[in-house]
Tab-separated table of C-alpha atoms in Angstrom:
chain	number	residue	atom	x	y	z
C	1	MET	CA	11.930	25.307	5.396
C	2	ARG	CA	9.371	23.194	5.239
C	3	VAL	CA	9.554	19.919	5.960
C	4	LEU	CA	6.857	17.518	5.743
C	5	GLY	CA	7.778	13.929	6.690
C	6	ILE	CA	5.327	10.820	6.422
C	7	ASP	CA	5.167	7.882	7.958
C	8	PRO	CA	3.218	5.331	5.661
C	9	GLY	CA	0.171	3.091	6.689
C	10	LEU	CA	-3.240	2.337	4.719
C	11	THR	CA	-5.553	1.620	8.120
C	12	ARG	CA	-2.820	4.938	9.370
C	13	CYS	CA	-1.230	7.217	7.847
C	14	GLY	CA	1.675	9.802	10.047
C	15	PHE	CA	2.257	12.903	9.068
C	16	GLY	CA	3.978	15.211	10.458
C	17	VAL	CA	4.639	18.528	9.375
C	18	ILE	CA	7.723	21.533	11.228
C	19	ASP	CA	9.747	24.540	10.948
C	20	SER	CA	13.276	25.338	10.334
C	21	THR	CA	14.107	27.915	12.267
C	22	THR	CA	16.342	30.619	12.267
C	23	THR	CA	17.779	29.238	15.114
C	24	GLY	CA	18.849	26.308	13.554
C	25	LYS	CA	15.857	24.924	16.112
C	26	ALA	CA	12.824	22.734	14.645
C	27	ALA	CA	9.566	23.841	15.480
C	28	LEU	CA	6.053	22.313	15.476
C	29	VAL	CA	3.492	23.274	12.489
C	30	ALA	CA	1.474	20.112	12.260
C	31	VAL	CA	1.350	16.911	12.947
C	32	GLY	CA	-1.812	14.056	12.665
C	33	VAL	CA	-2.479	10.627	10.948
C	34	LEU	CA	-4.989	10.127	7.548
C	35	ARG	CA	-7.348	6.918	7.982
C	36	SER	CA	-9.481	4.750	5.589
C	37	ASP	CA	-12.113	2.627	6.726
C	38	PRO	CA	-11.147	-0.813	7.522
C	39	THR	CA	-14.429	-1.760	5.893
C	40	ALA	CA	-14.122	-0.250	1.953
C	41	ALA	CA	-12.732	-1.530	-1.383
C	42	ILE	CA	-8.664	-0.767	-1.234
C	43	GLU	CA	-8.957	1.106	-3.968
C	44	GLN	CA	-11.573	3.803	-2.392
C	45	ARG	CA	-9.319	3.252	1.038
C	46	LEU	CA	-6.266	4.605	-1.304
C	47	LEU	CA	-8.427	6.803	-2.788
C	48	ASP	CA	-8.885	9.037	0.143
C	49	ILE	CA	-5.545	8.638	1.619
C	50	ASP	CA	-3.866	10.264	-1.875
C	51	THR	CA	-6.391	12.844	-1.711
C	52	ALA	CA	-6.077	13.572	2.236
C	53	ILE	CA	-1.855	13.060	0.911
C	54	SER	CA	-2.576	15.717	-1.255
C	55	GLN	CA	-4.566	17.677	0.884
C	56	LEU	CA	-1.792	18.094	3.363
C	57	PHE	CA	0.284	19.460	0.468
C	58	VAL	CA	-1.814	22.506	0.205
C	59	ASP	CA	-2.679	22.762	3.206
C	60	TYR	CA	0.944	23.644	3.975
C	61	ALA	CA	2.851	23.867	1.834
C	62	PRO	CA	6.582	21.692	2.521
C	63	ASP	CA	9.397	22.921	0.534
C	64	SER	CA	11.072	19.493	0.944
C	65	ILE	CA	9.133	15.834	1.855
C	66	ALA	CA	10.298	12.418	3.771
C	67	VAL	CA	9.039	8.757	3.554
C	68	GLU	CA	9.841	5.929	5.444
C	69	ARG	CA	11.306	3.444	3.544
C	70	VAL	CA	8.642	0.697	3.782
C	71	PHE	CA	10.104	-3.087	4.511
C	72	ALA	CA	9.409	-6.703	4.291
C	73	GLN	CA	7.303	-7.236	7.734
C	74	ALA	CA	5.809	-10.427	9.240
C	75	ASN	CA	3.085	-8.988	8.406
C	76	VAL	CA	2.210	-9.837	3.643
C	77	ARG	CA	-0.890	-8.009	4.321
C	78	THR	CA	-0.151	-5.000	6.343
C	79	VAL	CA	3.220	-3.834	3.684
C	80	MET	CA	1.681	-3.684	0.398
C	81	GLY	CA	-1.211	-1.266	2.157
C	82	THR	CA	2.369	0.142	3.396
C	83	ALA	CA	4.026	0.073	-0.298
C	84	GLN	CA	1.128	1.410	-2.159
C	85	VAL	CA	0.312	4.694	0.557
C	86	SER	CA	4.122	5.830	0.261
C	87	GLY	CA	4.453	5.133	-3.560
C	88	LEU	CA	1.043	7.840	-3.559
C	89	ALA	CA	3.278	9.965	-1.138
C	90	LEU	CA	5.887	9.645	-3.996
C	91	VAL	CA	4.131	10.572	-6.290
C	92	ASN	CA	2.127	13.298	-4.838
C	93	ALA	CA	5.628	14.404	-4.261
C	94	SER	CA	6.680	14.320	-7.626
C	95	ARG	CA	4.226	15.642	-8.977
C	96	ARG	CA	4.386	19.404	-7.797
C	97	GLY	CA	8.495	19.166	-8.351
C	98	LEU	CA	9.138	18.608	-5.182
C	99	PRO	CA	11.952	16.546	-3.289
C	100	VAL	CA	11.956	13.610	-1.368
C	101	ARG	CA	13.733	11.443	0.682
C	102	SER	CA	13.282	8.150	2.211
C	103	TYR	CA	14.903	7.018	5.435
C	104	THR	CA	14.650	3.451	7.080
C	105	PRO	CA	13.136	3.620	10.599
C	106	SER	CA	17.258	3.169	12.556
C	107	GLU	CA	18.132	5.915	9.780
C	108	VAL	CA	15.344	8.211	11.129
C	109	LYS	CA	15.558	6.181	14.923
C	110	ALA	CA	19.101	6.912	14.790
C	111	ALA	CA	19.583	10.847	14.057
C	112	ILE	CA	16.313	11.023	16.503
C	113	THR	CA	18.000	8.913	19.502
C	114	GLY	CA	21.505	8.746	18.608
C	115	SER	CA	20.957	4.797	18.431
C	116	GLY	CA	19.005	2.931	15.568
C	117	ARG	CA	17.762	0.563	17.463
C	118	ALA	CA	15.846	3.360	20.141
C	119	ASP	CA	12.226	2.296	20.536
C	120	LYS	CA	8.112	3.926	19.954
C	121	ALA	CA	8.720	5.929	23.593
C	122	GLN	CA	12.623	6.972	23.512
C	123	VAL	CA	12.074	8.213	19.468
C	124	GLY	CA	8.683	10.225	20.773
C	125	THR	CA	10.093	11.603	23.628
C	126	MET	CA	13.037	13.195	21.757
C	127	VAL	CA	10.078	14.236	19.337
C	128	THR	CA	8.388	15.838	22.163
C	129	LYS	CA	11.822	17.306	23.311
C	130	ILE	CA	13.489	18.865	19.269
C	131	LEU	CA	9.930	19.991	19.323
C	132	GLY	CA	9.506	21.894	22.801
C	133	LEU	CA	6.033	20.329	23.435
C	134	PRO	CA	3.966	20.167	26.046
C	135	GLU	CA	3.284	16.535	25.829
C	136	MET	CA	3.919	13.612	23.042
C	137	PRO	CA	2.006	13.355	20.058
C	138	LYS	CA	-0.255	10.440	20.157
C	139	PRO	CA	-1.130	8.364	18.259
C	140	ALA	CA	2.509	7.265	17.209
C	141	ASP	CA	2.361	6.976	14.023
C	142	ALA	CA	2.080	10.825	14.609
C	143	ALA	CA	5.325	10.796	16.104
C	144	ASP	CA	7.258	9.017	14.057
C	145	ALA	CA	5.988	11.143	10.613
C	146	LEU	CA	7.539	14.163	12.910
C	147	ALA	CA	10.756	12.089	13.512
C	148	ILE	CA	10.845	11.433	9.839
C	149	ALA	CA	10.760	15.291	9.189
C	150	ILE	CA	13.494	15.992	12.482
C	151	CYS	CA	15.561	12.563	10.759
C	152	HIS	CA	15.379	14.744	7.509
C	153	LEU	CA	16.165	18.519	9.031
C	154	TRP	CA	19.129	17.333	10.133
C	155	ARG	CA	20.472	14.980	7.421
C	156	GLY	CA	19.206	16.937	4.801
C	157	ALA	CA	20.719	20.149	6.467
C	158	ALA	CA	23.533	18.094	6.598
C	159	GLN	CA	23.573	16.284	3.073
C	160	ASP	CA	23.689	20.362	1.700
C	161	ARG	CA	26.349	21.467	3.865
C	162	LEU	CA	28.673	18.835	2.590
C	163	ALA	CA	27.953	19.251	-1.150
C	164	ALA	CA	28.492	23.507	-0.798
C	165	ALA	CA	31.475	21.646	1.102
C	166	VAL	CA	32.413	19.191	-2.009
C	167	ALA	CA	30.810	22.005	-4.656
C	168	ALA	CA	33.536	24.248	-2.954
C	169	ALA	CA	36.523	22.318	-3.225
C	170	ARG	CA	36.081	21.622	-6.224
C	171	ARG	CA	36.482	25.441	-7.971
W	1	MET	CA	-17.643	-4.503	-22.374
W	2	ARG	CA	-14.421	-3.015	-22.749
W	3	VAL	CA	-11.372	-4.357	-19.689
W	4	LEU	CA	-8.383	-2.093	-19.107
W	5	GLY	CA	-5.660	-5.277	-17.469
W	6	ILE	CA	-2.438	-4.410	-15.961
W	7	ASP	CA	-0.162	-6.438	-15.037
W	8	PRO	CA	1.655	-4.322	-12.620
W	9	GLY	CA	5.557	-3.069	-12.290
W	10	LEU	CA	7.711	-0.412	-12.429
W	11	THR	CA	10.810	-1.627	-14.529
W	12	ARG	CA	7.852	-3.292	-17.198
W	13	CYS	CA	4.556	-2.854	-16.403
W	14	GLY	CA	2.222	-4.704	-18.084
W	15	PHE	CA	-1.123	-3.620	-20.052
W	16	GLY	CA	-3.929	-5.411	-21.959
W	17	VAL	CA	-7.343	-3.676	-23.718
W	18	ILE	CA	-9.752	-5.731	-25.050
W	19	ASP	CA	-13.869	-5.711	-26.118
W	20	SER	CA	-15.953	-8.749	-24.767
W	21	THR	CA	-18.267	-9.192	-28.747
W	22	THR	CA	-21.722	-9.500	-29.512
W	23	THR	CA	-21.163	-13.368	-30.015
W	24	GLY	CA	-19.410	-13.855	-26.136
W	25	LYS	CA	-16.031	-13.768	-27.696
W	26	ALA	CA	-13.115	-11.296	-26.247
W	27	ALA	CA	-11.081	-9.094	-29.044
W	28	LEU	CA	-8.126	-7.219	-28.925
W	29	VAL	CA	-7.798	-3.371	-28.749
W	30	ALA	CA	-4.368	-2.367	-27.377
W	31	VAL	CA	-1.389	-4.901	-26.408
W	32	GLY	CA	1.753	-2.877	-24.205
W	33	VAL	CA	4.499	-2.407	-21.831
W	34	LEU	CA	4.566	1.030	-19.945
W	35	ARG	CA	8.368	1.448	-18.672
W	36	SER	CA	10.758	3.472	-16.358
W	37	ASP	CA	13.779	4.082	-16.610
W	38	PRO	CA	15.914	2.103	-13.672
W	39	THR	CA	18.470	4.951	-13.447
W	40	ALA	CA	16.109	7.403	-12.105
W	41	ALA	CA	14.766	7.935	-9.240
W	42	ILE	CA	11.900	6.030	-7.596
W	43	GLU	CA	10.271	9.004	-7.239
W	44	GLN	CA	9.860	10.420	-10.828
W	45	ARG	CA	9.330	6.300	-11.986
W	46	LEU	CA	6.484	6.264	-10.338
W	47	LEU	CA	4.978	8.987	-11.485
W	48	ASP	CA	6.582	8.238	-15.243
W	49	ILE	CA	4.083	5.725	-14.655
W	50	ASP	CA	1.562	6.790	-13.269
W	51	THR	CA	0.627	8.858	-15.950
W	52	ALA	CA	0.838	6.641	-18.380
W	53	ILE	CA	-2.098	4.443	-17.115
W	54	SER	CA	-3.488	7.843	-16.510
W	55	GLN	CA	-3.842	7.784	-20.169
W	56	LEU	CA	-5.239	5.024	-20.808
W	57	PHE	CA	-7.707	5.679	-19.550
W	58	VAL	CA	-8.358	9.031	-21.955
W	59	ASP	CA	-7.253	7.047	-24.583
W	60	TYR	CA	-8.984	3.162	-23.974
W	61	ALA	CA	-11.935	4.260	-21.653
W	62	PRO	CA	-12.169	0.955	-20.913
W	63	ASP	CA	-15.459	0.658	-18.054
W	64	SER	CA	-13.693	-2.434	-16.240
W	65	ILE	CA	-10.372	-3.009	-14.682
W	66	ALA	CA	-8.564	-5.876	-13.475
W	67	VAL	CA	-4.857	-5.446	-11.660
W	68	GLU	CA	-3.323	-8.787	-10.393
W	69	ARG	CA	-2.561	-9.287	-7.268
W	70	VAL	CA	0.511	-8.424	-5.638
W	71	PHE	CA	2.681	-11.454	-2.671
W	72	ALA	CA	4.992	-11.261	-1.501
W	73	GLN	CA	8.268	-13.018	-3.783
W	74	ALA	CA	11.721	-13.570	-2.708
W	75	ASN	CA	13.031	-10.243	-3.839
W	76	VAL	CA	11.705	-7.543	-2.139
W	77	ARG	CA	12.647	-4.666	-3.598
W	78	THR	CA	10.807	-5.562	-7.045
W	79	VAL	CA	7.660	-6.881	-4.628
W	80	MET	CA	7.782	-2.664	-3.606
W	81	GLY	CA	7.648	-1.572	-5.828
W	82	THR	CA	4.876	-3.763	-8.000
W	83	ALA	CA	2.512	-3.315	-4.649
W	84	GLN	CA	4.242	0.524	-5.316
W	85	VAL	CA	2.556	0.069	-8.725
W	86	SER	CA	-0.765	-1.614	-8.415
W	87	GLY	CA	-1.462	1.154	-6.182
W	88	LEU	CA	-1.917	3.738	-9.177
W	89	ALA	CA	-3.388	1.709	-10.824
W	90	LEU	CA	-5.960	0.768	-8.273
W	91	VAL	CA	-6.216	4.024	-7.567
W	92	ASN	CA	-6.532	5.199	-11.206
W	93	ALA	CA	-9.683	3.159	-11.900
W	94	SER	CA	-11.033	4.934	-8.386
W	95	ARG	CA	-10.362	8.583	-9.191
W	96	ARG	CA	-12.781	7.845	-12.322
W	97	GLY	CA	-15.340	5.210	-10.040
W	98	LEU	CA	-14.116	1.961	-12.626
W	99	PRO	CA	-14.800	-0.723	-11.300
W	100	VAL	CA	-11.340	-2.982	-10.822
W	101	ARG	CA	-10.765	-6.234	-9.456
W	102	SER	CA	-7.898	-8.036	-8.810
W	103	TYR	CA	-6.911	-11.379	-9.205
W	104	THR	CA	-4.009	-13.644	-7.706
W	105	PRO	CA	-1.520	-14.850	-10.182
W	106	SER	CA	-2.610	-18.549	-10.451
W	107	GLU	CA	-6.644	-16.997	-10.525
W	108	VAL	CA	-5.404	-15.579	-13.601
W	109	LYS	CA	-4.301	-18.813	-14.548
W	110	ALA	CA	-6.985	-21.425	-13.681
W	111	ALA	CA	-9.259	-19.428	-15.655
W	112	ILE	CA	-7.062	-18.738	-19.026
W	113	THR	CA	-5.693	-22.972	-19.490
W	114	GLY	CA	-7.440	-23.749	-16.373
W	115	SER	CA	-4.297	-25.028	-14.520
W	116	GLY	CA	-3.008	-22.471	-11.854
W	117	ARG	CA	0.235	-23.682	-12.303
W	118	ALA	CA	0.435	-22.796	-15.349
W	119	ASP	CA	3.532	-21.203	-16.842
W	120	LYS	CA	3.688	-18.447	-19.067
W	121	ALA	CA	4.453	-19.928	-21.780
W	122	GLN	CA	1.594	-21.855	-21.652
W	123	VAL	CA	-0.358	-19.111	-20.275
W	124	GLY	CA	0.930	-16.815	-23.714
W	125	THR	CA	-0.162	-19.313	-25.963
W	126	MET	CA	-4.080	-19.137	-24.967
W	127	VAL	CA	-4.430	-15.990	-24.709
W	128	THR	CA	-2.591	-16.186	-28.683
W	129	LYS	CA	-5.906	-18.000	-29.428
W	130	ILE	CA	-8.521	-16.399	-27.428
W	131	LEU	CA	-7.591	-13.254	-29.213
W	132	GLY	CA	-6.742	-15.260	-32.566
W	133	LEU	CA	-3.723	-13.028	-32.415
W	134	PRO	CA	-0.985	-14.188	-35.301
W	135	GLU	CA	1.049	-14.343	-33.609
W	136	MET	CA	2.178	-14.125	-29.127
W	137	PRO	CA	2.553	-10.713	-28.105
W	138	LYS	CA	5.826	-10.025	-26.208
W	139	PRO	CA	6.936	-9.679	-24.072
W	140	ALA	CA	5.249	-11.854	-21.545
W	141	ASP	CA	3.923	-8.940	-19.300
W	142	ALA	CA	2.118	-7.935	-22.542
W	143	ALA	CA	0.878	-11.617	-22.930
W	144	ASP	CA	0.171	-11.877	-18.946
W	145	ALA	CA	-1.933	-8.013	-18.548
W	146	LEU	CA	-4.656	-10.247	-20.971
W	147	ALA	CA	-4.514	-12.907	-19.638
W	148	ILE	CA	-5.091	-10.728	-17.329
W	149	ALA	CA	-8.245	-8.969	-18.950
W	150	ILE	CA	-9.610	-11.761	-20.398
W	151	CYS	CA	-9.266	-13.864	-16.916
W	152	HIS	CA	-11.787	-10.064	-15.635
W	153	LEU	CA	-14.482	-10.231	-18.811
W	154	TRP	CA	-15.138	-14.160	-17.810
W	155	ARG	CA	-15.522	-14.300	-14.583
W	156	GLY	CA	-17.019	-10.952	-13.891
W	157	ALA	CA	-19.500	-11.610	-16.666
W	158	ALA	CA	-19.988	-15.303	-14.856
W	159	GLN	CA	-19.942	-13.228	-11.573
W	160	ASP	CA	-22.075	-10.632	-13.020
W	161	ARG	CA	-24.822	-13.429	-14.425
W	162	LEU	CA	-24.837	-14.471	-10.509
W	163	ALA	CA	-25.501	-11.711	-8.863
W	164	ALA	CA	-27.981	-11.554	-10.752
W	165	ALA	CA	-30.367	-14.797	-10.183
W	166	VAL	CA	-29.783	-14.744	-6.507
W	167	ALA	CA	-30.690	-11.049	-7.083
W	168	ALA	CA	-33.506	-12.186	-9.196
W	169	ALA	CA	-34.467	-14.702	-7.438
W	170	ARG	CA	-35.241	-12.394	-4.395
W	171	ARG	CA	-38.025	-10.692	-6.407
């Protein structure tokens, strides 16, 4: 299974693509950051990010999408842009009929590090270790997107097994 | 000039289409509400609203778009959906190369009623009067969308005249 993880943002939107391997591990396919020009009009910035997200689906043909869930933060202006970009990611997945899930930041941290309160460095370190990378992906938004994808691969697989077990028990 | 006004929302997204007439008045073309199923998954709801917004551009071929600007409100869950739908409206306009502007609720109220603190009933009454309608458009989201379109027609026209005057003075 190939998972596309997205850490939504208007100025920097992190993305990470991973494959589940036959040995149950996760392998890096691609990682990076989509950017929009902070001096451009908001509608142009959103369109640029939307076009770039759409291209990710073409380039990597993911089977499943995971998006970080947006919460209200101190900076209202930032959270609006983040919410709008997360909406674009969800619509892009839905338009292609692909399954998509959202995870809170603490769900992602807990899945990757064992603690929902882990800091960014700890998440980055674990992502690097899990994927067997020579160094930590940068910037942090890119590493976060990989963490979201790994979280989805692990939790999604566990949820699928659980659903299968429940279905089997009912037969 | 034909203006499409959008009052973004996930459960109810108001839209209003008006034409500026040769006598400087505004005439109603269409008004209504786009809805998504509150029990559906968020990605399906956003896709449904996106598809419906896209169809508005096809059906009414607006020259210009006005969207109500989203602010943080008490209900974080609601504001996220509203921000996401406003993003979809902005991308739909931008994708078609159409000019789009956002106005705050108080800007719209001030343009329509003379007071930025007017209540919904007052805005609805003025919209009904300005467009010469037999009765107030319902629900409130539909009337609000018309108010946004009227605000844009008046303010946009004034801004265009101002820009033209400035350009003429520089010649």
